[in-house]
Amino acid sequence: MTIFLLGAAGTGTELLLIGHIEEVWQWVPLLLLLTSFVMLFAHAVASVSIRIFQGIMILFITSGIIGIGIHYNARMEFKLEMNPALKGKQLILETIRGATVPPVLAPGIMIQLGLLGLACTYRHPTLPSTENNKTTTKEL
């Protein structure tokens, strides 16, 4: 869980430092990061369900996928403004490559953090054990 916390804190700090707060959609990853910290604290203090945290991790993954699409569209619009003749494969390559802002795959960190959070809570001790729910059958 320490790796998740360090990654989430670093990501949140970077988003704030680059001013990722200009539009409503840019607040989504910051709010998810904050929510994950609150839920982990609540779990530590009051044994709040780890299932809520897992749900937030699913939202991390979803926001990362949507974020990649948003970043891709913004970059594509920028590339087309710079060179309206770009089409097809060349447009795709120009959109994905290069150092212009916003970086297309940057929201992938939310996917990575979501998967890490889910991995940290896999078979968590506070979750009901699946071993207890299995029924055994005797062989004839």
PDB file of C-alpha atoms in Angstrom:
ATOM      1  CA  MET A   1       0.000   0.000   0.000  1.00  0.00           C
ATOM      2  CA  THR A   2       2.995   2.292   0.551  1.00  0.00           C
ATOM      3  CA  ILE A   3       3.801   2.191  -3.162  1.00  0.00           C
ATOM      4  CA  PHE A   4       0.226   3.196  -3.972  1.00  0.00           C
ATOM      5  CA  LEU A   5       0.345   6.083  -1.488  1.00  0.00           C
ATOM      6  CA  LEU A   6       3.681   7.353  -2.824  1.00  0.00           C
ATOM      7  CA  GLY A   7       2.494   7.078  -6.425  1.00  0.00           C
ATOM      8  CA  ALA A   8      -0.799   8.796  -5.695  1.00  0.00           C
ATOM      9  CA  ALA A   9       0.876  11.589  -3.711  1.00  0.00           C
ATOM     10  CA  GLY A  10       3.443  12.137  -6.460  1.00  0.00           C
ATOM     11  CA  THR A  11       0.799  12.163  -9.174  1.00  0.00           C
ATOM     12  CA  GLY A  12      -1.386  14.610  -7.260  1.00  0.00           C
ATOM     13  CA  THR A  13       1.565  16.906  -6.600  1.00  0.00           C
ATOM     14  CA  GLU A  14       2.585  16.868 -10.255  1.00  0.00           C
ATOM     15  CA  LEU A  15      -0.959  17.605 -11.419  1.00  0.00           C
ATOM     16  CA  LEU A  16      -1.135  20.597  -9.082  1.00  0.00           C
ATOM     17  CA  LEU A  17       2.315  21.861 -10.125  1.00  0.00           C
ATOM     18  CA  ILE A  18       1.424  21.800 -13.833  1.00  0.00           C
ATOM     19  CA  GLY A  19      -1.876  23.569 -13.181  1.00  0.00           C
ATOM     20  CA  HIS A  20      -4.151  20.653 -14.058  1.00  0.00           C
ATOM     21  CA  ILE A  21      -7.153  22.574 -12.690  1.00  0.00           C
ATOM     22  CA  GLU A  22      -8.297  24.796 -15.561  1.00  0.00           C
ATOM     23  CA  GLU A  23     -11.333  22.749 -16.667  1.00  0.00           C
ATOM     24  CA  VAL A  24     -13.841  20.611 -14.781  1.00  0.00           C
ATOM     25  CA  TRP A  25     -12.514  17.361 -16.307  1.00  0.00           C
ATOM     26  CA  GLN A  26      -9.023  18.203 -15.065  1.00  0.00           C
ATOM     27  CA  TRP A  27     -10.255  18.052 -11.470  1.00  0.00           C
ATOM     28  CA  VAL A  28     -11.405  14.412 -11.789  1.00  0.00           C
ATOM     29  CA  PRO A  29      -8.018  12.732 -11.159  1.00  0.00           C
ATOM     30  CA  LEU A  30      -7.266  15.129  -8.280  1.00  0.00           C
ATOM     31  CA  LEU A  31     -10.611  14.408  -6.642  1.00  0.00           C
ATOM     32  CA  LEU A  32     -10.158  10.645  -7.092  1.00  0.00           C
ATOM     33  CA  LEU A  33      -6.690  10.836  -5.545  1.00  0.00           C
ATOM     34  CA  LEU A  34      -8.047  12.810  -2.592  1.00  0.00           C
ATOM     35  CA  THR A  35     -10.958  10.381  -2.198  1.00  0.00           C
ATOM     36  CA  SER A  36      -8.578   7.415  -2.140  1.00  0.00           C
ATOM     37  CA  PHE A  37      -6.553   9.031   0.667  1.00  0.00           C
ATOM     38  CA  VAL A  38      -9.719   9.748   2.656  1.00  0.00           C
ATOM     39  CA  MET A  39     -10.970   6.168   2.211  1.00  0.00           C
ATOM     40  CA  LEU A  40      -7.643   4.641   3.255  1.00  0.00           C
ATOM     41  CA  PHE A  41      -7.585   6.863   6.324  1.00  0.00           C
ATOM     42  CA  ALA A  42     -11.205   5.961   7.136  1.00  0.00           C
ATOM     43  CA  HIS A  43     -10.386   2.275   6.740  1.00  0.00           C
ATOM     44  CA  ALA A  44      -7.411   2.563   9.076  1.00  0.00           C
ATOM     45  CA  VAL A  45      -9.342   4.499  11.718  1.00  0.00           C
ATOM     46  CA  ALA A  46     -12.849   3.069  11.518  1.00  0.00           C
ATOM     47  CA  SER A  47     -12.578  -0.143   9.478  1.00  0.00           C
ATOM     48  CA  VAL A  48     -14.609   1.306   6.610  1.00  0.00           C
ATOM     49  CA  SER A  49     -15.237  -1.281   3.904  1.00  0.00           C
ATOM     50  CA  ILE A  50     -12.323  -1.983   1.615  1.00  0.00           C
ATOM     51  CA  ARG A  51     -14.919  -2.586  -1.125  1.00  0.00           C
ATOM     52  CA  ILE A  52     -15.457   1.185  -1.320  1.00  0.00           C
ATOM     53  CA  PHE A  53     -11.739   1.658  -1.939  1.00  0.00           C
ATOM     54  CA  GLN A  54     -11.864  -1.025  -4.633  1.00  0.00           C
ATOM     55  CA  GLY A  55     -14.743   0.841  -6.279  1.00  0.00           C
ATOM     56  CA  ILE A  56     -12.642   3.997  -6.274  1.00  0.00           C
ATOM     57  CA  MET A  57      -9.834   2.039  -7.943  1.00  0.00           C
ATOM     58  CA  ILE A  58     -12.259   1.054 -10.721  1.00  0.00           C
ATOM     59  CA  LEU A  59     -12.991   4.768 -11.116  1.00  0.00           C
ATOM     60  CA  PHE A  60      -9.224   5.405 -11.330  1.00  0.00           C
ATOM     61  CA  ILE A  61      -8.992   2.951 -14.233  1.00  0.00           C
ATOM     62  CA  THR A  62     -12.050   4.440 -15.933  1.00  0.00           C
ATOM     63  CA  SER A  63     -10.736   7.986 -15.548  1.00  0.00           C
ATOM     64  CA  GLY A  64      -7.394   6.924 -17.021  1.00  0.00           C
ATOM     65  CA  ILE A  65      -9.043   5.455 -20.101  1.00  0.00           C
ATOM     66  CA  ILE A  66     -11.260   8.505 -20.579  1.00  0.00           C
ATOM     67  CA  GLY A  67      -8.293  10.804 -19.903  1.00  0.00           C
ATOM     68  CA  ILE A  68      -6.256   9.175 -22.658  1.00  0.00           C
ATOM     69  CA  GLY A  69      -9.149   9.830 -25.051  1.00  0.00           C
ATOM     70  CA  ILE A  70      -9.440  13.461 -23.944  1.00  0.00           C
ATOM     71  CA  HIS A  71      -5.686  14.015 -24.263  1.00  0.00           C
ATOM     72  CA  TYR A  72      -5.640  12.320 -27.666  1.00  0.00           C
ATOM     73  CA  ASN A  73      -8.459  14.524 -28.991  1.00  0.00           C
ATOM     74  CA  ALA A  74      -6.812  17.691 -27.666  1.00  0.00           C
ATOM     75  CA  ARG A  75      -3.490  16.767 -29.268  1.00  0.00           C
ATOM     76  CA  MET A  76      -5.170  15.843 -32.547  1.00  0.00           C
ATOM     77  CA  GLU A  77      -6.952  19.202 -32.686  1.00  0.00           C
ATOM     78  CA  PHE A  78      -3.663  20.970 -32.005  1.00  0.00           C
ATOM     79  CA  LYS A  79      -1.852  18.997 -34.729  1.00  0.00           C
ATOM     80  CA  LEU A  80      -4.630  19.741 -37.220  1.00  0.00           C
ATOM     81  CA  GLU A  81      -4.433  23.458 -36.413  1.00  0.00           C
ATOM     82  CA  MET A  82      -0.700  23.343 -37.083  1.00  0.00           C
ATOM     83  CA  ASN A  83      -1.034  21.254 -40.248  1.00  0.00           C
ATOM     84  CA  PRO A  84      -4.579  20.832 -41.653  1.00  0.00           C
ATOM     85  CA  ALA A  85      -3.256  18.473 -44.358  1.00  0.00           C
ATOM     86  CA  LEU A  86      -2.544  15.669 -41.855  1.00  0.00           C
ATOM     87  CA  LYS A  87      -4.731  12.591 -42.355  1.00  0.00           C
ATOM     88  CA  GLY A  88      -4.960   8.913 -41.515  1.00  0.00           C
ATOM     89  CA  LYS A  89      -1.876   7.135 -40.208  1.00  0.00           C
ATOM     90  CA  GLN A  90       0.257  10.264 -40.358  1.00  0.00           C
ATOM     91  CA  LEU A  91      -2.239  12.173 -38.187  1.00  0.00           C
ATOM     92  CA  ILE A  92      -2.328   9.347 -35.653  1.00  0.00           C
ATOM     93  CA  LEU A  93       1.471   9.149 -35.461  1.00  0.00           C
ATOM     94  CA  GLU A  94       1.853  12.909 -35.155  1.00  0.00           C
ATOM     95  CA  THR A  95      -0.793  12.973 -32.442  1.00  0.00           C
ATOM     96  CA  ILE A  96       0.851  10.248 -30.359  1.00  0.00           C
ATOM     97  CA  ARG A  97       4.489  11.326 -30.810  1.00  0.00           C
ATOM     98  CA  GLY A  98       6.213  14.500 -29.836  1.00  0.00           C
ATOM     99  CA  ALA A  99       6.646  16.667 -26.788  1.00  0.00           C
ATOM    100  CA  THR A 100       3.626  18.903 -27.155  1.00  0.00           C
ATOM    101  CA  VAL A 101       1.111  19.207 -24.354  1.00  0.00           C
ATOM    102  CA  PRO A 102      -0.998  17.375 -23.285  1.00  0.00           C
ATOM    103  CA  PRO A 103       0.896  14.071 -23.347  1.00  0.00           C
ATOM    104  CA  VAL A 104      -1.475  11.422 -24.703  1.00  0.00           C
ATOM    105  CA  LEU A 105      -0.525   8.591 -22.358  1.00  0.00           C
ATOM    106  CA  ALA A 106      -0.087  10.650 -19.161  1.00  0.00           C
ATOM    107  CA  PRO A 107      -3.535   9.629 -17.829  1.00  0.00           C
ATOM    108  CA  GLY A 108      -2.280   6.042 -17.960  1.00  0.00           C
ATOM    109  CA  ILE A 109      -0.843   6.667 -14.489  1.00  0.00           C
ATOM    110  CA  MET A 110      -4.412   6.575 -13.179  1.00  0.00           C
ATOM    111  CA  ILE A 111      -4.844   3.127 -14.748  1.00  0.00           C
ATOM    112  CA  GLN A 112      -1.582   1.991 -13.168  1.00  0.00           C
ATOM    113  CA  LEU A 113      -2.553   3.343  -9.728  1.00  0.00           C
ATOM    114  CA  GLY A 114      -6.014   1.766 -10.011  1.00  0.00           C
ATOM    115  CA  LEU A 115      -4.546  -1.630 -10.806  1.00  0.00           C
ATOM    116  CA  LEU A 116      -2.003  -1.245  -7.992  1.00  0.00           C
ATOM    117  CA  GLY A 117      -4.770  -0.349  -5.532  1.00  0.00           C
ATOM    118  CA  LEU A 118      -6.795  -3.377  -6.613  1.00  0.00           C
ATOM    119  CA  ALA A 119      -3.719  -5.602  -6.273  1.00  0.00           C
ATOM    120  CA  CYS A 120      -3.113  -4.261  -2.747  1.00  0.00           C
ATOM    121  CA  THR A 121      -6.643  -5.182  -1.713  1.00  0.00           C
ATOM    122  CA  TYR A 122      -6.794  -8.575  -3.430  1.00  0.00           C
ATOM    123  CA  ARG A 123      -7.732 -11.126  -0.765  1.00  0.00           C
ATOM    124  CA  HIS A 124      -7.639  -8.388   1.854  1.00  0.00           C
ATOM    125  CA  PRO A 125      -8.092  -9.799   5.371  1.00  0.00           C
ATOM    126  CA  THR A 126     -11.222  -7.712   6.004  1.00  0.00           C
ATOM    127  CA  LEU A 127     -13.021  -9.141   2.959  1.00  0.00           C
ATOM    128  CA  PRO A 128     -15.155 -12.272   3.268  1.00  0.00           C
ATOM    129  CA  SER A 129     -13.093 -15.362   2.532  1.00  0.00           C
ATOM    130  CA  THR A 130     -14.030 -17.242  -0.612  1.00  0.00           C
ATOM    131  CA  GLU A 131     -12.609 -20.403   0.956  1.00  0.00           C
ATOM    132  CA  ASN A 132     -15.421 -20.412   3.521  1.00  0.00           C
ATOM    133  CA  ASN A 133     -18.069 -20.077   0.815  1.00  0.00           C
ATOM    134  CA  LYS A 134     -16.956 -23.061  -1.268  1.00  0.00           C
ATOM    135  CA  THR A 135     -18.848 -26.297  -0.950  1.00  0.00           C
ATOM    136  CA  THR A 136     -17.015 -29.553  -1.203  1.00  0.00           C
ATOM    137  CA  THR A 137     -18.356 -32.670  -2.785  1.00  0.00           C
ATOM    138  CA  LYS A 138     -17.308 -36.173  -1.948  1.00  0.00           C
ATOM    139  CA  GLU A 139     -16.156 -38.429  -4.713  1.00  0.00           C
ATOM    140  CA  LEU A 140     -18.210 -41.586  -5.202  1.00  0.00           C
TER     141      LEU A 140
END
